[in-house]
Amino acid sequence: MNDLVRQHTALSESDLDWLHMLVSEWQLLSDLSFADLVLWVPTLDGTRYVSVAQMRPNTGPTSYQDDMVGHLVPRGRRPLLDAALDEGRIVREGDPEWREEVPVRVESIPVRREGRVLGVIARNTNLLTVRTPSRLELTYLQSASDLAQMIAAGSFPFPGEQVDMDSSPRAGDGLIRLDAEGVVQYASPNALSAYHRLGLAADLVGQDLGQITAELAPSRGPVDEALAKMASGYAPREFEVEGNGGVIQLRAIPLKPKGTRIGSLVLLRDVTELRRRERELITKDATIREIHHRVKNNLQTVAALLRLQARRMDSDRGREALNEAVRRVGSIAIVHETLSQNLDERVEFDEIADRVIAMVAEISPGKVTCRRNGRFGILDAEVATPLSMVLTEILQNALEHAFAPGEHGTVEVTAVRGEPRADARLLITVKDDGRGLPEGFDPQRAGNLGLQIVRTLVEGELGGTFDMQPGAERGTRVVLDIPVQPQK
């Protein structure tokens, strides 16, 4: 719609915003009318109309099998459009049109904003299945007529009200028509069932909806008065009411076809099961986060015990082995701590990488500088956990073997995330400027425990590749190539 309006018409951005508000609401008008809606806007030179939006009803057969958006029609070909645009009134005169052997009644509704007519809604009703209307259908049609008059007067949609039509109740979910005093004139079967779910034992017709709704809600006090006011439809509001184990979502629409409120339309939907599932998901998410939190605490306890044992060791090699185990356990604990703060099993790995780098760098304080370049991005938990251990082992190996005691140097971790495709890859390079690899060193056969862990995790757990190479000038360069899921 943006492109068509800007290309063909003289409407301003504020006018376009109004049309967007209208289009976000007009599924209701289409359903209540049992009719297709097409929004026509005059072109810049005023000689034609361009159709910028279209809506089909959920409550009846369509009048248009084809998509009408983008069609251009010369002025004069459709007299009802001309009359509605020029006179600023709803035009219903004229005989039904025949489209592919289907009779269609056409009406034109001017779209007004701040006293100006921006365009015209063509309401097209398929008459092939016309029969004597029921009470529900009569209520639908009367409500549609009121809304159409409000559109023509520029009082609908309501300025400043943002409605999410994907989650908001629709006409078919449940409909209640109120008079000016908030008394129920008509309630659809679905609406009545929803109120029975809240605990209502009587009929709704003839009842004060605000008072009934407040009585069914479990709370008492000032909230009741506000709830009663909202349910009476005095202002456009969307809210939920919970009682008797049921939850219903309501949307109140004041009806002012001639500027004065004559009543209200209340759309409602039983969302009891939906809210129950949402609570179950919230409980499940909280449980998973609590599990990660407890795993993190347990791992930190294990690390503390290993650290305590290391202090009591007389053997330097034994003490160092326990300290290495402490760092390995700590790297896993960092991942679980991050997962305990998230709503899903995905983590921002840059923070984890920075904490792993800081943890490992403690073994050579003030001598070797460690830094990170690039971004790892968001990774799944099954990738983040082994990758944190791999990063710990590589950094630990570099700090222990690349530099002599007291020697200054640099270890740089660089991450490059591939394009967000199904076959996206993460390329990680760990480069140091230390003494380099021994003569004849083969990283694929080295018996060092740390390198064995790296090979096993990278090739087995992560499905990637691992290689160690001499640096360009000096030092060592470790390259990891790992497949990852695209970032969302």
XYZ file of C-alpha atoms in Angstrom:
488
model
C 0.000 0.000 0.000
C 2.853 2.407 0.776
C 4.295 2.077 -2.722
C 0.933 2.481 -4.485
C -0.089 5.523 -2.433
C 3.261 7.271 -2.863
C 3.482 6.465 -6.569
C -0.055 7.318 -7.676
C -1.642 9.712 -5.155
C -1.157 13.074 -3.479
C -1.824 11.791 0.057
C 0.547 12.864 2.842
C 2.359 10.533 5.230
C -0.188 11.303 7.959
C -3.002 10.412 5.530
C -1.178 7.146 4.736
C -0.908 6.389 8.456
C -4.691 6.848 8.743
C -5.257 4.397 5.897
C -2.969 1.920 7.647
C -5.043 2.245 10.827
C -8.201 1.690 8.794
C -6.827 -1.368 7.012
C -5.673 -2.843 10.323
C -9.297 -2.648 11.538
C -11.428 -3.311 8.491
C -11.503 -7.110 8.779
C -14.228 -6.408 11.353
C -16.256 -4.341 8.857
C -15.825 -7.052 6.207
C -16.982 -9.826 8.548
C -19.967 -7.857 9.877
C -20.993 -6.929 6.325
C -20.474 -10.437 4.876
C -18.779 -8.510 2.062
C -15.487 -7.886 0.268
C -13.864 -4.507 0.764
C -11.650 -2.697 -1.737
C -10.028 0.639 -0.885
C -9.877 3.028 -3.872
C -7.852 6.254 -3.747
C -7.954 8.978 -6.438
C -4.736 9.419 -8.384
C -2.595 12.540 -8.360
C -4.232 14.002 -11.485
C -7.750 13.072 -10.323
C -8.608 11.161 -13.530
C -8.424 7.646 -12.099
C -8.708 5.529 -8.973
C -6.069 3.064 -7.761
C -6.974 0.150 -5.484
C -4.474 0.067 -2.614
C -5.927 -2.620 -0.315
C -8.440 -5.463 -0.325
C -10.144 -7.623 2.315
C -12.286 -10.747 2.003
C -14.842 -11.777 4.651
C -14.467 -14.771 6.951
C -18.255 -14.935 7.314
C -19.412 -15.308 3.719
C -18.461 -16.038 0.088
C -16.139 -13.651 -1.708
C -17.195 -11.437 -4.600
C -13.674 -11.230 -6.047
C -11.758 -14.330 -7.034
C -8.856 -12.188 -8.257
C -6.562 -9.818 -6.405
C -7.717 -6.251 -7.012
C -4.754 -4.431 -5.411
C -2.917 -2.253 -7.929
C -5.794 -1.971 -10.423
C -6.386 1.417 -12.011
C -9.931 2.499 -12.998
C -10.788 5.684 -14.942
C -13.057 8.150 -13.208
C -16.618 7.805 -14.557
C -16.516 4.038 -15.038
C -17.809 3.402 -11.515
C -20.388 6.101 -10.712
C -20.806 4.985 -7.079
C -17.142 5.748 -6.408
C -17.504 9.178 -7.980
C -20.627 10.005 -5.963
C -19.110 8.884 -2.634
C -15.900 10.840 -3.286
C -17.591 14.023 -4.521
C -20.528 14.113 -2.101
C -18.799 12.562 0.936
C -21.696 10.223 1.682
C -22.396 6.503 1.646
C -23.887 5.580 -1.739
C -26.075 2.487 -2.067
C -28.084 3.324 -5.181
C -27.882 1.105 -8.243
C -28.762 -2.391 -9.389
C -26.633 -5.419 -8.482
C -23.677 -6.134 -10.769
C -23.166 -9.557 -12.338
C -19.680 -11.046 -12.082
C -19.166 -14.516 -13.547
C -22.901 -15.268 -13.142
C -22.852 -14.061 -9.519
C -25.004 -11.070 -8.497
C -23.057 -8.563 -6.390
C -24.439 -5.589 -4.480
C -22.004 -2.677 -4.527
C -21.906 0.153 -1.996
C -19.407 2.974 -1.607
C -18.205 4.339 1.751
C -16.109 7.542 1.804
C -13.019 7.450 4.007
C -12.821 10.772 5.828
C -10.011 12.265 7.893
C -10.105 15.746 9.413
C -12.900 16.826 7.082
C -11.249 15.561 3.871
C -12.252 12.450 1.893
C -9.074 10.441 1.275
C -10.626 7.623 -0.713
C -13.592 5.298 -1.018
C -14.253 1.770 0.263
C -16.212 -0.327 -2.227
C -18.260 -2.865 -0.246
C -19.196 -5.818 -2.490
C -21.704 -8.381 -1.221
C -22.170 -11.728 -2.939
C -25.981 -12.172 -3.276
C -25.899 -15.752 -4.508
C -26.647 -17.192 -1.057
C -29.055 -14.504 0.142
C -31.770 -15.807 2.472
C -33.867 -14.526 5.355
C -31.275 -13.251 7.860
C -31.130 -14.565 11.422
C -30.999 -12.395 14.535
C -27.211 -12.738 14.565
C -26.918 -11.668 10.927
C -29.226 -8.706 11.462
C -27.072 -7.595 14.404
C -23.951 -7.995 12.270
C -25.424 -5.905 9.445
C -26.671 -3.157 11.775
C -23.258 -2.955 13.453
C -21.571 -2.847 10.043
C -23.847 0.017 9.027
C -22.915 1.950 12.177
C -19.194 1.404 11.582
C -19.546 2.473 7.941
C -21.172 5.735 9.016
C -18.349 6.306 11.501
C -15.755 5.776 8.743
C -17.635 8.227 6.532
C -17.700 10.749 9.386
C -13.987 10.292 10.178
C -14.575 8.925 13.706
C -13.370 5.378 13.002
C -10.757 4.014 13.430
C -10.057 5.558 16.818
C -6.960 7.798 16.716
C -4.159 6.613 18.974
C -5.601 3.144 19.530
C -3.223 0.393 18.395
C -4.914 -2.964 17.896
C -3.101 -6.214 17.184
C -5.612 -7.913 14.917
C -3.736 -11.220 15.121
C -4.533 -11.526 18.828
C -7.601 -9.303 19.134
C -11.070 -10.961 19.222
C -12.959 -11.170 15.934
C -16.662 -11.054 15.195
C -16.931 -14.823 14.859
C -15.271 -15.417 18.247
C -18.147 -13.760 20.087
C -20.173 -10.538 19.750
C -22.347 -8.543 22.153
C -24.400 -5.499 21.160
C -25.081 -2.968 23.926
C -27.426 -0.006 24.047
C -26.379 3.463 25.204
C -26.827 2.447 28.866
C -24.591 -0.620 28.558
C -27.481 -3.104 28.588
C -27.113 -6.185 26.386
C -29.397 -6.113 23.358
C -27.939 -9.197 21.696
C -25.272 -11.803 22.536
C -24.056 -14.367 20.013
C -23.953 -18.047 21.063
C -20.139 -17.927 21.333
C -20.317 -14.844 23.544
C -22.866 -16.479 25.816
C -20.700 -19.619 26.080
C -17.707 -17.487 27.054
C -19.652 -15.847 29.897
C -20.940 -19.241 31.022
C -17.264 -20.218 31.282
C -16.843 -17.339 33.752
C -19.693 -18.692 35.863
C -22.763 -16.881 34.516
C -25.875 -19.040 35.011
C -28.462 -16.736 33.365
C -28.927 -15.204 29.929
C -27.048 -12.024 28.983
C -29.822 -10.202 27.125
C -31.297 -7.455 29.265
C -28.385 -7.484 31.708
C -25.987 -4.617 32.453
C -22.796 -6.051 30.970
C -20.464 -3.927 33.093
C -22.143 -4.946 36.333
C -22.338 -8.633 35.354
C -18.664 -8.679 34.313
C -17.536 -7.029 37.555
C -19.545 -9.536 39.615
C -17.998 -12.493 37.775
C -14.441 -11.197 38.292
C -12.923 -12.396 41.597
C -11.560 -9.021 42.752
C -13.484 -6.435 44.714
C -13.010 -2.724 45.319
C -12.011 0.140 43.013
C -10.960 -2.258 40.254
C -14.573 -3.370 39.913
C -15.693 0.123 38.982
C -13.041 0.440 36.276
C -13.848 -3.035 34.968
C -17.558 -2.269 34.861
C -16.852 0.949 32.950
C -14.687 -0.860 30.368
C -17.191 -3.678 29.879
C -19.963 -1.131 29.362
C -18.196 0.060 26.198
C -17.950 3.766 27.001
C -14.471 3.965 25.485
C -12.444 1.848 23.054
C -10.594 -0.631 25.252
C -9.184 -4.147 25.103
C -8.899 -6.108 28.353
C -9.202 -9.559 29.930
C -11.474 -10.896 32.644
C -10.673 -13.997 34.696
C -13.058 -15.862 36.932
C -14.293 -19.346 37.800
C -11.176 -20.827 36.164
C -11.948 -19.182 32.817
C -10.381 -16.250 30.975
C -12.098 -14.169 28.296
C -10.581 -11.403 26.206
C -12.858 -8.454 25.428
C -12.649 -5.499 23.084
C -15.139 -2.647 23.417
C -15.975 -0.435 20.427
C -18.266 2.573 21.074
C -20.752 3.125 18.234
C -21.244 6.780 17.254
C -22.655 6.735 13.705
C -23.966 10.311 13.948
C -21.520 11.718 16.482
C -23.512 10.629 19.537
C -22.938 7.290 21.235
C -25.914 5.007 20.601
C -24.376 1.893 22.113
C -21.331 -0.317 21.884
C -20.029 -3.397 20.189
C -18.132 -5.852 22.406
C -16.064 -8.546 20.744
C -14.883 -11.344 22.995
C -13.038 -14.626 22.864
C -12.553 -17.473 25.311
C -8.773 -17.615 25.816
C -8.785 -19.975 28.816
C -6.802 -22.748 27.132
C -4.442 -20.282 25.473
C -3.583 -18.641 28.799
C -3.212 -22.054 30.460
C -0.667 -23.111 27.830
C 1.179 -19.805 28.190
C 1.437 -20.344 31.955
C 2.707 -23.880 31.382
C 5.378 -22.536 29.020
C 6.375 -19.863 31.529
C 6.607 -22.519 34.249
C 8.633 -24.763 31.954
C 11.011 -21.926 31.046
C 11.445 -21.041 34.716
C 12.148 -24.691 35.544
C 14.768 -24.966 32.803
C 16.472 -21.771 33.969
C 16.457 -23.041 37.541
C 18.054 -26.310 36.396
C 20.823 -24.393 34.616
C 21.295 -22.258 37.730
C 21.653 -25.336 39.942
C 24.016 -27.035 37.489
C 26.139 -23.890 37.511
C 26.182 -23.888 41.334
C 27.123 -27.572 41.432
C 29.929 -27.055 38.917
C 31.254 -24.139 40.933
C 31.191 -26.334 44.029
C 33.175 -29.011 42.177
C 35.662 -26.365 41.015
C 36.034 -25.094 44.589
C 36.697 -28.628 45.869
C 39.305 -29.214 43.149
C 40.933 -25.880 43.950
C 41.009 -26.783 47.662
C 42.550 -30.143 46.847
C 45.160 -28.493 44.612
C 46.321 -26.304 47.509
C 46.982 -29.417 49.604
C 49.012 -31.141 46.856
C 52.766 -31.449 47.341
C 53.420 -32.337 43.697
C 53.664 -29.390 41.312
C 52.420 -31.524 38.399
C 49.472 -32.750 40.413
C 48.621 -29.213 41.508
C 48.748 -27.946 37.910
C 46.590 -30.824 36.685
C 43.912 -29.967 39.248
C 44.092 -26.294 38.315
C 43.540 -27.231 34.660
C 40.495 -29.255 35.710
C 39.221 -26.224 37.645
C 39.376 -24.110 34.485
C 37.635 -26.802 32.417
C 34.807 -27.068 34.910
C 34.647 -23.272 35.145
C 34.217 -22.866 31.385
C 31.167 -25.159 31.459
C 29.767 -23.320 34.493
C 29.963 -20.012 32.596
C 27.702 -21.415 29.827
C 25.125 -22.700 32.336
C 25.156 -19.372 34.162
C 24.365 -17.588 30.891
C 21.632 -20.103 30.038
C 20.044 -19.590 33.465
C 19.424 -15.943 32.506
C 17.925 -16.606 29.049
C 14.429 -17.510 27.898
C 15.652 -20.118 25.406
C 18.528 -22.533 24.845
C 20.583 -19.983 22.884
C 23.317 -17.758 24.241
C 25.269 -14.698 23.160
C 28.691 -16.370 23.008
C 30.771 -13.165 22.911
C 30.185 -12.632 26.634
C 31.117 -16.263 27.351
C 34.275 -15.982 25.241
C 35.353 -12.837 27.104
C 34.846 -14.511 30.480
C 36.734 -17.637 29.375
C 39.610 -15.465 28.113
C 39.720 -13.565 31.437
C 39.598 -16.808 33.448
C 42.432 -18.481 31.531
C 44.544 -15.301 31.442
C 44.775 -15.408 35.231
C 47.515 -18.050 34.970
C 49.931 -15.413 33.632
C 48.861 -12.108 35.201
C 50.418 -8.983 33.775
C 52.679 -10.828 31.306
C 50.566 -12.036 28.370
C 47.753 -9.910 26.935
C 44.635 -11.726 25.649
C 42.039 -10.025 23.474
C 39.104 -10.859 21.199
C 38.246 -9.559 17.724
C 35.040 -10.127 15.757
C 31.767 -11.630 16.976
C 30.777 -15.199 17.710
C 27.107 -14.216 17.764
C 24.253 -16.267 19.192
C 24.884 -20.004 19.487
C 22.770 -22.966 20.566
C 23.582 -24.468 23.966
C 24.801 -27.741 22.410
C 27.403 -25.705 20.489
C 28.259 -23.206 23.225
C 29.172 -25.777 25.890
C 31.790 -27.777 23.931
C 33.064 -24.605 22.238
C 33.732 -22.970 25.607
C 35.804 -25.992 26.617
C 37.669 -25.963 23.290
C 38.467 -22.265 23.685
C 39.646 -22.882 27.255
C 42.012 -25.677 26.169
C 43.499 -23.728 23.252
C 44.086 -20.599 25.317
C 45.467 -22.597 28.206
C 47.830 -24.426 25.837
C 49.009 -21.134 24.304
C 49.669 -19.460 27.661
C 51.491 -22.485 29.053
C 53.656 -23.490 26.090
C 54.072 -20.425 23.849
C 55.820 -18.182 26.356
C 58.596 -18.583 28.876
C 57.894 -17.648 32.521
C 57.722 -13.869 32.847
C 57.825 -13.321 29.078
C 55.538 -10.704 27.576
C 53.347 -11.545 24.603
C 49.915 -11.436 22.989
C 47.193 -14.010 22.346
C 44.467 -12.908 19.962
C 41.123 -14.667 19.430
C 39.342 -13.771 16.173
C 35.820 -14.940 15.273
C 34.246 -14.591 11.816
C 30.583 -15.568 11.433
C 29.539 -16.605 7.924
C 26.474 -15.445 6.021
C 23.121 -16.338 7.699
C 22.444 -19.368 5.512
C 21.557 -22.950 6.332
C 25.228 -23.908 5.785
C 26.628 -20.989 7.820
C 30.009 -21.542 9.477
C 31.988 -20.001 12.310
C 35.718 -19.526 11.699
C 37.770 -19.072 14.874
C 41.483 -18.221 14.888
C 43.636 -18.194 18.041
C 47.013 -16.603 17.275
C 49.979 -16.001 19.589
C 53.404 -14.420 19.066
C 55.260 -16.920 21.223
C 58.009 -19.442 20.551
C 56.075 -21.431 17.941
C 55.582 -25.180 17.381
C 58.357 -27.732 18.047
C 60.103 -29.272 15.049
C 58.043 -32.072 13.504
C 54.965 -31.341 15.666
C 51.743 -32.969 14.365
C 48.613 -31.553 16.043
C 46.489 -34.486 14.820
C 48.680 -37.019 16.683
C 49.940 -35.084 19.674
C 49.292 -36.930 22.926
C 48.706 -33.838 25.054
C 45.409 -34.269 26.975
C 44.280 -30.745 26.138
C 44.733 -31.279 22.403
C 42.970 -34.651 22.628
C 39.998 -32.897 24.238
C 40.026 -30.239 21.498
C 40.131 -32.810 18.679
C 37.367 -34.905 20.223
C 35.039 -31.966 20.844
C 35.634 -30.150 17.545
C 35.408 -33.185 15.267
C 33.000 -35.326 17.297
C 30.681 -32.893 19.116
C 30.779 -29.854 16.818
C 31.310 -31.547 13.420
C 34.070 -29.102 12.508
C 37.780 -29.112 11.730
C 40.828 -28.231 13.826
C 44.365 -27.339 12.749
C 47.533 -25.830 14.268
C 49.961 -23.986 12.003
C 53.115 -21.895 12.437
C 52.398 -18.167 12.548
C 53.181 -15.896 9.588
C 56.240 -14.419 11.314
C 56.432 -16.195 14.644
C 54.219 -17.992 17.142
C 51.362 -20.399 16.481
C 48.036 -20.123 14.713
C 45.098 -22.408 15.664
C 42.167 -22.521 13.232
C 38.683 -23.908 14.016
C 35.999 -24.212 11.336
C 32.592 -25.077 12.843
C 29.109 -25.320 11.262
C 26.492 -23.247 13.100
C 22.785 -22.534 12.814
C 21.804 -19.205 11.173
C 21.260 -16.365 13.662
C 17.608 -15.378 14.201
